[in-house]
Structures are given as structure tokens and as C-alpha cells.
PDB file of C-alpha atoms and ligand atoms in Angstrom:
ATOM      1  CA  MET A   1      48.702 154.556 134.421  1.00  0.00           C
ATOM      2  CA  ARG A   2      45.886 152.014 134.762  1.00  0.00           C
ATOM      3  CA  PRO A   3      47.208 148.438 135.108  1.00  0.00           C
ATOM      4  CA  HIS A   4      46.316 145.546 132.800  1.00  0.00           C
ATOM      5  CA  VAL A   5      43.176 143.947 134.283  1.00  0.00           C
ATOM      6  CA  VAL A   6      42.411 140.231 133.880  1.00  0.00           C
ATOM      7  CA  GLY A   7      39.215 138.465 134.915  1.00  0.00           C
ATOM      8  CA  HIS A   8      39.922 134.758 135.582  1.00  0.00           C
ATOM      9  CA  LEU A   9      36.869 132.618 136.383  1.00  0.00           C
ATOM     10  CA  ALA A  10      35.844 128.996 136.708  1.00  0.00           C
ATOM     11  CA  VAL A  11      32.467 128.505 135.036  1.00  0.00           C
ATOM     12  CA  SER A  12      30.091 125.685 134.198  1.00  0.00           C
ATOM     13  CA  LEU A  13      28.943 125.148 130.603  1.00  0.00           C
ATOM     14  CA  ASP A  14      25.859 127.232 131.383  1.00  0.00           C
ATOM     15  CA  GLY A  15      27.888 130.081 132.861  1.00  0.00           C
ATOM     16  CA  VAL A  16      27.267 129.397 136.551  1.00  0.00           C
ATOM     17  CA  THR A  17      30.131 130.368 138.892  1.00  0.00           C
ATOM     18  CA  ALA A  18      29.257 128.502 142.104  1.00  0.00           C
ATOM     19  CA  GLY A  19      27.656 125.216 143.202  1.00  0.00           C
ATOM     20  CA  PHE A  20      29.882 122.796 141.258  1.00  0.00           C
ATOM     21  CA  GLU A  21      33.254 121.204 141.873  1.00  0.00           C
ATOM     22  CA  VAL A  22      35.944 123.497 140.536  1.00  0.00           C
ATOM     23  CA  ASP A  23      39.301 122.057 139.459  1.00  0.00           C
ATOM     24  CA  LEU A  24      41.007 124.294 142.012  1.00  0.00           C
ATOM     25  CA  ALA A  25      44.515 122.981 141.401  1.00  0.00           C
ATOM     26  CA  ARG A  26      44.265 123.908 137.729  1.00  0.00           C
ATOM     27  CA  PHE A  27      42.435 127.164 138.450  1.00  0.00           C
ATOM     28  CA  TYR A  28      45.190 128.461 140.739  1.00  0.00           C
ATOM     29  CA  ALA A  29      48.013 126.989 138.654  1.00  0.00           C
ATOM     30  CA  MET A  30      46.678 128.953 135.681  1.00  0.00           C
ATOM     31  CA  ALA A  31      46.200 132.046 137.806  1.00  0.00           C
ATOM     32  CA  THR A  32      49.979 132.151 138.344  1.00  0.00           C
ATOM     33  CA  LEU A  33      50.356 132.831 134.598  1.00  0.00           C
ATOM     34  CA  TRP A  34      49.804 136.547 135.062  1.00  0.00           C
ATOM     35  CA  GLN A  35      52.038 136.995 138.121  1.00  0.00           C
ATOM     36  CA  GLU A  36      49.681 139.743 139.213  1.00  0.00           C
ATOM     37  CA  ASP A  37      50.803 142.599 141.412  1.00  0.00           C
ATOM     38  CA  VAL A  38      47.320 142.931 142.892  1.00  0.00           C
ATOM     39  CA  THR A  39      44.540 140.380 143.378  1.00  0.00           C
ATOM     40  CA  LEU A  40      41.306 142.405 143.251  1.00  0.00           C
ATOM     41  CA  VAL A  41      38.509 140.562 145.017  1.00  0.00           C
ATOM     42  CA  GLY A  42      34.802 141.136 145.573  1.00  0.00           C
ATOM     43  CA  ALA A  43      33.686 141.228 149.220  1.00  0.00           C
ATOM     44  CA  ASP A  44      31.216 138.387 148.626  1.00  0.00           C
ATOM     45  CA  THR A  45      34.000 136.118 147.428  1.00  0.00           C
ATOM     46  CA  ILE A  46      35.890 136.788 150.677  1.00  0.00           C
ATOM     47  CA  LEU A  47      32.751 136.350 152.810  1.00  0.00           C
ATOM     48  CA  ALA A  48      32.106 132.965 151.159  1.00  0.00           C
ATOM     49  CA  GLN A  49      35.560 131.838 152.377  1.00  0.00           C
ATOM     50  CA  GLU A  50      35.535 133.351 155.852  1.00  0.00           C
ATOM     51  CA  SER A  51      34.601 130.256 157.828  1.00  0.00           C
ATOM     52  CA  ALA A  52      37.178 128.126 155.934  1.00  0.00           C
ATOM     53  CA  LEU A  53      39.737 130.861 156.561  1.00  0.00           C
ATOM     54  CA  ARG A  54      39.193 130.611 160.333  1.00  0.00           C
ATOM     55  CA  SER A  55      40.494 127.025 160.364  1.00  0.00           C
ATOM     56  CA  ALA A  56      43.104 127.401 157.585  1.00  0.00           C
ATOM     57  CA  PRO A  57      46.867 127.432 158.285  1.00  0.00           C
ATOM     58  CA  GLN A  58      48.321 130.887 158.970  1.00  0.00           C
ATOM     59  CA  PRO A  59      51.911 130.812 157.698  1.00  0.00           C
ATOM     60  CA  GLY A  60      52.081 134.608 157.568  1.00  0.00           C
ATOM     61  CA  PRO A  61      52.336 137.076 154.695  1.00  0.00           C
ATOM     62  CA  ARG A  62      54.164 135.958 151.523  1.00  0.00           C
ATOM     63  CA  SER A  63      56.634 138.760 150.947  1.00  0.00           C
ATOM     64  CA  LYS A  64      56.833 138.164 147.185  1.00  0.00           C
ATOM     65  CA  GLY A  65      53.098 137.577 146.797  1.00  0.00           C
ATOM     66  CA  PRO A  66      50.616 140.048 145.310  1.00  0.00           C
ATOM     67  CA  LEU A  67      48.700 142.608 147.347  1.00  0.00           C
ATOM     68  CA  LEU A  68      45.138 141.533 148.156  1.00  0.00           C
ATOM     69  CA  ALA A  69      42.711 144.426 147.531  1.00  0.00           C
ATOM     70  CA  VAL A  70      39.076 143.823 148.542  1.00  0.00           C
ATOM     71  CA  VAL A  71      36.180 145.975 147.296  1.00  0.00           C
ATOM     72  CA  ASP A  72      34.197 146.417 150.513  1.00  0.00           C
ATOM     73  CA  SER A  73      32.203 149.653 150.559  1.00  0.00           C
ATOM     74  CA  ARG A  74      29.873 148.279 153.243  1.00  0.00           C
ATOM     75  CA  ALA A  75      32.763 147.141 155.503  1.00  0.00           C
ATOM     76  CA  ARG A  76      31.431 143.588 155.678  1.00  0.00           C
ATOM     77  CA  VAL A  77      34.816 141.835 155.689  1.00  0.00           C
ATOM     78  CA  ARG A  78      36.173 141.130 159.195  1.00  0.00           C
ATOM     79  CA  GLU A  79      38.986 138.598 158.800  1.00  0.00           C
ATOM     80  CA  TRP A  80      41.675 140.977 157.535  1.00  0.00           C
ATOM     81  CA  ASP A  81      44.403 139.636 159.834  1.00  0.00           C
ATOM     82  CA  ARG A  82      43.702 136.057 158.757  1.00  0.00           C
ATOM     83  CA  LEU A  83      43.723 137.057 155.092  1.00  0.00           C
ATOM     84  CA  ARG A  84      47.070 138.807 155.566  1.00  0.00           C
ATOM     85  CA  ALA A  85      48.524 135.705 157.262  1.00  0.00           C
ATOM     86  CA  ALA A  86      47.013 133.169 154.837  1.00  0.00           C
ATOM     87  CA  GLY A  87      50.308 132.776 152.963  1.00  0.00           C
ATOM     88  CA  HIS A  88      49.072 133.911 149.544  1.00  0.00           C
ATOM     89  CA  TRP A  89      49.490 137.688 149.705  1.00  0.00           C
ATOM     90  CA  SER A  90      52.141 140.160 150.816  1.00  0.00           C
ATOM     91  CA  ASP A  91      49.543 142.399 152.477  1.00  0.00           C
ATOM     92  CA  VAL A  92      45.876 143.361 152.389  1.00  0.00           C
ATOM     93  CA  LEU A  93      44.205 146.612 151.347  1.00  0.00           C
ATOM     94  CA  ALA A  94      40.586 147.472 152.136  1.00  0.00           C
ATOM     95  CA  LEU A  95      38.907 149.424 149.337  1.00  0.00           C
ATOM     96  CA  TYR A  96      36.304 151.693 150.910  1.00  0.00           C
ATOM     97  CA  ALA A  97      34.100 154.627 149.873  1.00  0.00           C
ATOM     98  CA  ASP A  98      33.349 157.927 151.666  1.00  0.00           C
ATOM     99  CA  GLN A  99      30.119 156.498 153.097  1.00  0.00           C
ATOM    100  CA  THR A 100      31.601 153.193 154.298  1.00  0.00           C
ATOM    101  CA  PRO A 101      30.547 152.510 157.911  1.00  0.00           C
ATOM    102  CA  ALA A 102      33.118 153.268 160.628  1.00  0.00           C
ATOM    103  CA  ARG A 103      35.781 150.627 161.148  1.00  0.00           C
ATOM    104  CA  PRO A 104      36.807 149.192 164.561  1.00  0.00           C
ATOM    105  CA  PRO A 105      39.131 151.718 166.245  1.00  0.00           C
ATOM    106  CA  ASP A 106      41.891 149.097 166.598  1.00  0.00           C
ATOM    107  CA  SER A 107      41.818 148.199 162.900  1.00  0.00           C
ATOM    108  CA  ARG A 108      45.332 148.092 161.408  1.00  0.00           C
ATOM    109  CA  THR A 109      44.212 147.300 157.881  1.00  0.00           C
ATOM    110  CA  ARG A 110      45.469 149.686 155.221  1.00  0.00           C
ATOM    111  CA  GLU A 111      42.644 151.495 153.397  1.00  0.00           C
ATOM    112  CA  MET A 112      42.136 153.241 150.086  1.00  0.00           C
ATOM    113  CA  ILE A 113      39.061 155.479 149.837  1.00  0.00           C
ATOM    114  CA  THR A 114      37.441 156.331 146.513  1.00  0.00           C
ATOM    115  CA  GLY A 115      33.851 157.059 145.450  1.00  0.00           C
ATOM    116  CA  TYR A 116      30.961 158.305 147.591  1.00  0.00           C
ATOM    117  CA  GLU A 117      28.569 155.393 148.304  1.00  0.00           C
ATOM    118  CA  ARG A 118      30.497 152.697 146.459  1.00  0.00           C
ATOM    119  CA  VAL A 119      34.101 152.212 145.588  1.00  0.00           C
ATOM    120  CA  ASP A 120      35.068 154.023 142.372  1.00  0.00           C
ATOM    121  CA  LEU A 121      36.689 151.159 140.476  1.00  0.00           C
ATOM    122  CA  ASP A 122      38.271 153.286 137.750  1.00  0.00           C
ATOM    123  CA  GLU A 123      39.966 155.577 140.279  1.00  0.00           C
ATOM    124  CA  THR A 124      40.956 152.566 142.385  1.00  0.00           C
ATOM    125  CA  LEU A 125      42.773 150.976 139.449  1.00  0.00           C
ATOM    126  CA  GLN A 126      44.512 154.256 138.627  1.00  0.00           C
ATOM    127  CA  LEU A 127      45.644 154.620 142.256  1.00  0.00           C
ATOM    128  CA  LEU A 128      46.815 151.005 142.441  1.00  0.00           C
ATOM    129  CA  GLY A 129      49.011 151.773 139.429  1.00  0.00           C
ATOM    130  CA  LYS A 130      50.254 155.061 140.890  1.00  0.00           C
ATOM    131  CA  HIS A 131      50.812 154.207 144.565  1.00  0.00           C
ATOM    132  CA  HIS A 132      51.309 150.441 144.520  1.00  0.00           C
ATOM    133  CA  ASP A 133      53.196 150.081 141.233  1.00  0.00           C
ATOM    134  CA  ALA A 134      50.535 147.675 139.974  1.00  0.00           C
ATOM    135  CA  ARG A 135      51.053 146.696 136.342  1.00  0.00           C
ATOM    136  CA  VAL A 136      48.816 143.609 136.375  1.00  0.00           C
ATOM    137  CA  VAL A 137      45.617 143.130 138.380  1.00  0.00           C
ATOM    138  CA  ARG A 138      43.798 139.790 138.474  1.00  0.00           C
ATOM    139  CA  VAL A 139      40.135 139.954 139.423  1.00  0.00           C
ATOM    140  CA  ASP A 140      38.802 137.103 141.577  1.00  0.00           C
ATOM    141  CA  THR A 141      35.000 137.222 141.710  1.00  0.00           C
ATOM    142  CA  GLY A 142      31.947 135.091 141.282  1.00  0.00           C
ATOM    143  CA  GLY A 143      30.898 137.462 138.475  1.00  0.00           C
ATOM    144  CA  THR A 144      29.280 140.502 140.086  1.00  0.00           C
ATOM    145  CA  LEU A 145      32.450 142.571 140.338  1.00  0.00           C
ATOM    146  CA  LEU A 146      33.465 141.409 136.867  1.00  0.00           C
ATOM    147  CA  GLY A 147      30.126 142.626 135.467  1.00  0.00           C
ATOM    148  CA  VAL A 148      30.649 146.091 136.957  1.00  0.00           C
ATOM    149  CA  LEU A 149      34.226 146.270 135.664  1.00  0.00           C
ATOM    150  CA  LEU A 150      33.143 145.140 132.189  1.00  0.00           C
ATOM    151  CA  ALA A 151      30.333 147.723 132.121  1.00  0.00           C
ATOM    152  CA  GLN A 152      32.893 150.423 132.926  1.00  0.00           C
ATOM    153  CA  GLY A 153      35.321 149.231 130.222  1.00  0.00           C
ATOM    154  CA  LEU A 154      37.932 148.277 132.815  1.00  0.00           C
ATOM    155  CA  ILE A 155      38.653 144.673 131.789  1.00  0.00           C
ATOM    156  CA  ASP A 156      41.454 143.988 129.293  1.00  0.00           C
ATOM    157  CA  GLU A 157      41.482 140.210 129.291  1.00  0.00           C
ATOM    158  CA  LEU A 158      39.050 137.458 130.139  1.00  0.00           C
ATOM    159  CA  SER A 159      40.095 133.930 131.095  1.00  0.00           C
ATOM    160  CA  LEU A 160      37.433 131.266 131.538  1.00  0.00           C
ATOM    161  CA  LEU A 161      38.105 127.785 132.826  1.00  0.00           C
ATOM    162  CA  VAL A 162      35.013 126.025 131.495  1.00  0.00           C
ATOM    163  CA  HIS A 163      33.989 122.879 133.395  1.00  0.00           C
ATOM    164  CA  PRO A 164      32.044 120.073 131.693  1.00  0.00           C
ATOM    165  CA  VAL A 165      28.920 120.402 133.803  1.00  0.00           C
ATOM    166  CA  VAL A 166      25.512 122.039 133.397  1.00  0.00           C
ATOM    167  CA  VAL A 167      24.463 123.332 136.806  1.00  0.00           C
ATOM    168  CA  GLY A 168      21.068 124.746 135.898  1.00  0.00           C
ATOM    169  CA  SER A 169      20.622 127.315 138.618  1.00  0.00           C
ATOM    170  CA  GLY A 170      22.965 129.589 140.523  1.00  0.00           C
ATOM    171  CA  PRO A 171      24.828 132.851 140.057  1.00  0.00           C
ATOM    172  CA  ARG A 172      25.905 133.483 136.486  1.00  0.00           C
ATOM    173  CA  TRP A 173      28.691 135.654 135.208  1.00  0.00           C
ATOM    174  CA  PRO A 174      28.916 138.536 134.432  1.00  0.00           C
ATOM    175  CA  GLY A 175      26.412 139.626 137.059  1.00  0.00           C
ATOM    176  CA  GLY A 176      24.218 142.503 135.925  1.00  0.00           C
ATOM    177  CA  PHE A 177      26.045 143.183 132.656  1.00  0.00           C
ATOM    178  CA  THR A 178      23.601 143.780 129.798  1.00  0.00           C
ATOM    179  CA  ASP A 179      25.642 145.421 126.997  1.00  0.00           C
ATOM    180  CA  ARG A 180      27.275 143.740 124.031  1.00  0.00           C
ATOM    181  CA  LEU A 181      31.031 143.223 123.928  1.00  0.00           C
ATOM    182  CA  ASP A 182      33.138 141.798 121.102  1.00  0.00           C
ATOM    183  CA  LEU A 183      36.253 139.942 122.129  1.00  0.00           C
ATOM    184  CA  GLY A 184      39.205 138.412 120.315  1.00  0.00           C
ATOM    185  CA  LEU A 185      40.206 134.824 121.035  1.00  0.00           C
ATOM    186  CA  ALA A 186      43.784 134.640 122.343  1.00  0.00           C
ATOM    187  CA  ASN A 187      44.062 130.960 123.261  1.00  0.00           C
ATOM    188  CA  VAL A 188      42.160 127.688 123.693  1.00  0.00           C
ATOM    189  CA  GLU A 189      43.415 124.651 125.549  1.00  0.00           C
ATOM    190  CA  ALA A 190      41.619 121.425 126.516  1.00  0.00           C
ATOM    191  CA  PHE A 191      42.669 119.407 129.559  1.00  0.00           C
ATOM    192  CA  GLU A 192      42.169 115.886 130.785  1.00  0.00           C
ATOM    193  CA  GLY A 193      38.758 115.556 132.407  1.00  0.00           C
ATOM    194  CA  GLY A 194      37.075 117.855 129.899  1.00  0.00           C
ATOM    195  CA  VAL A 195      38.005 121.251 131.340  1.00  0.00           C
ATOM    196  CA  VAL A 196      38.607 123.825 128.589  1.00  0.00           C
ATOM    197  CA  TRP A 197      40.516 127.080 129.006  1.00  0.00           C
ATOM    198  CA  LEU A 198      39.334 130.010 126.901  1.00  0.00           C
ATOM    199  CA  ARG A 199      41.363 133.198 126.887  1.00  0.00           C
ATOM    200  CA  TYR A 200      40.056 136.387 125.260  1.00  0.00           C
ATOM    201  CA  CYS A 201      41.319 139.943 124.882  1.00  0.00           C
ATOM    202  CA  MET A 202      39.199 143.050 124.372  1.00  0.00           C
ATOM    203  CA  THR A 203      39.179 144.074 120.716  1.00  0.00           C
TER     204      THR A 203
HETATM  205  N1  LIG B   1      33.811 130.509 139.791  1.00  0.00           N
HETATM  206  C1  LIG B   1      34.775 131.318 140.169  1.00  0.00           C
HETATM  207  O1  LIG B   1      35.799 131.478 139.488  1.00  0.00           O
HETATM  208  C2  LIG B   1      34.612 132.084 141.458  1.00  0.00           C
HETATM  209  C3  LIG B   1      35.601 132.967 141.853  1.00  0.00           C
HETATM  210  C4  LIG B   1      35.420 133.676 143.031  1.00  0.00           C
HETATM  211  C5  LIG B   1      34.261 133.469 143.787  1.00  0.00           C
HETATM  212  N2  LIG B   1      33.339 132.570 143.388  1.00  0.00           N
HETATM  213  C6  LIG B   1      32.071 132.388 144.151  1.00  0.00           C
HETATM  214  O2  LIG B   1      31.244 133.504 143.809  1.00  0.00           O
HETATM  215  C7  LIG B   1      30.462 133.940 144.924  1.00  0.00           C
HETATM  216  C8  LIG B   1      30.734 135.413 145.213  1.00  0.00           C
HETATM  217  O3  LIG B   1      30.730 136.161 144.000  1.00  0.00           O
HETATM  218  P1  LIG B   1      29.666 137.312 143.681  1.00  0.00           P
HETATM  219  O4  LIG B   1      29.636 137.507 142.210  1.00  0.00           O
HETATM  220  O5  LIG B   1      28.400 137.021 144.411  1.00  0.00           O
HETATM  221  O6  LIG B   1      30.281 138.577 144.376  1.00  0.00           O
HETATM  222  P2  LIG B   1      31.733 139.297 144.230  1.00  0.00           P
HETATM  223  O7  LIG B   1      31.973 139.717 142.829  1.00  0.00           O
HETATM  224  O8  LIG B   1      32.749 138.504 144.967  1.00  0.00           O
HETATM  225  O9  LIG B   1      31.395 140.567 145.113  1.00  0.00           O
HETATM  226  C9  LIG B   1      30.591 141.604 144.603  1.00  0.00           C
HETATM  227  C10 LIG B   1      31.436 142.859 144.681  1.00  0.00           C
HETATM  228  O10 LIG B   1      31.002 143.805 143.735  1.00  0.00           O
HETATM  229  C11 LIG B   1      31.015 145.066 144.370  1.00  0.00           C
HETATM  230  N3  LIG B   1      30.102 145.951 143.614  1.00  0.00           N
HETATM  231  C12 LIG B   1      28.869 145.654 143.166  1.00  0.00           C
HETATM  232  N4  LIG B   1      28.374 146.704 142.469  1.00  0.00           N
HETATM  233  C13 LIG B   1      29.328 147.667 142.488  1.00  0.00           C
HETATM  234  C14 LIG B   1      29.414 148.974 141.941  1.00  0.00           C
HETATM  235  N5  LIG B   1      28.421 149.503 141.226  1.00  0.00           N
HETATM  236  N6  LIG B   1      30.560 149.672 142.134  1.00  0.00           N
HETATM  237  C15 LIG B   1      31.579 149.154 142.849  1.00  0.00           C
HETATM  238  N7  LIG B   1      31.548 147.907 143.398  1.00  0.00           N
HETATM  239  C16 LIG B   1      30.447 147.180 143.212  1.00  0.00           C
HETATM  240  C17 LIG B   1      30.557 144.779 145.790  1.00  0.00           C
HETATM  241  O11 LIG B   1      30.999 145.802 146.616  1.00  0.00           O
HETATM  242  P3  LIG B   1      30.331 146.189 148.036  1.00  0.00           P
HETATM  243  O12 LIG B   1      29.189 145.269 148.273  1.00  0.00           O
HETATM  244  O13 LIG B   1      31.419 146.040 149.018  1.00  0.00           O
HETATM  245  O14 LIG B   1      29.908 147.575 147.839  1.00  0.00           O
HETATM  246  C18 LIG B   1      31.351 143.496 146.062  1.00  0.00           C
HETATM  247  O15 LIG B   1      32.669 143.771 146.482  1.00  0.00           O
HETATM  248  C19 LIG B   1      30.876 133.020 146.058  1.00  0.00           C
HETATM  249  O16 LIG B   1      29.935 131.974 146.108  1.00  0.00           O
HETATM  250  C20 LIG B   1      32.235 132.492 145.644  1.00  0.00           C
HETATM  251  O17 LIG B   1      32.521 131.238 146.229  1.00  0.00           O
HETATM  252  C21 LIG B   1      33.471 131.885 142.228  1.00  0.00           C
END
């Protein structure tokens, strides 16, 4: 069975997802709400963190943490061992497609292969449910991966931490999505400093 899929994003008032100061403490505190089994991440989100990851503490895998699954059909992510040891996840899983370039022969990263040129996200979610017992998946993305998942009807819940800033330019969520979607409001909460949490479910 396909797991419940939540998109949780920090956004500016004009829908930009990068280039402003995110209330990270609140963002990750709220992310614990779902107790996800799998954190599904876009490769570009990982690549944006790679240099910080190289100097970050490496406490080792967190046995009770979620599995980190990264959509990476072009095999751009290199720091798998550091991600595994970052202390947030129990293990890492590379999500590849048939046409993904060859990996280093000494790679010990677990892989799941779906799709031909790009990862098949629907099949991936089904397999995460079947082989990894995933009931809840939280998507961590700057918006591109979220847009693709929304277009394929694969998002069940949307959680936006809206920051009181207009950024003007920058990547907006949900990248590339052009359809119309009606959602039902599940919760609203305002925090000190002007950050507002909006939680929606698909109708
Ligand atoms: N504000 C927030 O809450 C937040 C959260 C996370 C990250 N960020 C920021 O957002 C930026 C990165 O986000 P992003 O939106 O640029 O990228 P992203 O969502 O992290 O990555 C794009 C992903 O979408 C995949 N993809 C695109 N089209 C696809 C398709 N048709 N089928 C399957 N997979 C597809 C790509 O796969 P392949 O390329 O591997 O094929 C890639 O893994 C960074 O600056 C990061 O710091 C912000």
C-alpha cells in the first residue's frame, strides 16, 4: 500500500523556498510531528547541503530515525556515507532509474531502481510501503520534487511554514506545477516572530 505522503516546506510570503532566513528550529521541531518512516528528498536539496555536511559532526546512524531516500536519477549525490552518519537517519537509500549513470564500484549505498530515464515516483512510494514498511513519508524539497509529486496525485498533506518576508526573486514552490488543486484546511497556528503554520489535506 502507498504510504501517507506529506510535503513540509518553509516558504516566504511570496512562495519562495530559498534565499531567506528559515526558522530552522521550528521547521524541524514541526517536522517531528509526523514521525515519518522515510524522509524523501530531492537531489538538489542534498547537493545544496553537501559542503556543510563535509564539516558537520558525524555521530553515526540513528537507529530509530527514518530512512533517508534521495531521488537521484543522474547519480549526482556523492556524500552517502556522510549522510548515513549525520545522526538524523537510520540508513540511506539511493533512488535510481534504469538509465542512471554507473556508480563507483566500491559504493555500499543501498539502491532502489524504478523508471527508465527518471525515477518512477509512484512505484517508488509503493515499494517503500511494501519493502520498507513505510506508512508515512515526509518530502523535503525546495519545491521541484513537490511539484512533480503533486502533478502525479501523490501528495496527501501539505504543511507550509510561512515566514513574514517577501523575497521577490528565487525558486518558488511547487516547481513546474500548473494544474489546479483544491485543498481542505486542517490547521492554522501563528507563532512569535510572525511565522504562520498552514496545514492542508487533499480534498
Ligand atoms: N524552503 C524549504 O522548506 C526547503 C526545503 C528543502 C530544500 N530547500 C532549498 O531548495 C533548493 C533545492 O530544491 P529544488 O526544488 O531546486 O530541488 P529538489 O526538489 O530538492 O530536487 C529536485 C528533484 O526532483 C527530481 N525530479 C524532477 N523532475 C522529476 C520527474 N519528472 N520525475 C522524477 N523526479 C523528478 C530530481 O531528480 P533527478 O534530477 O535526480 O532526476 C531531483 O531529485 C535548495 O536551495 C535547498 O536549500 C528549501
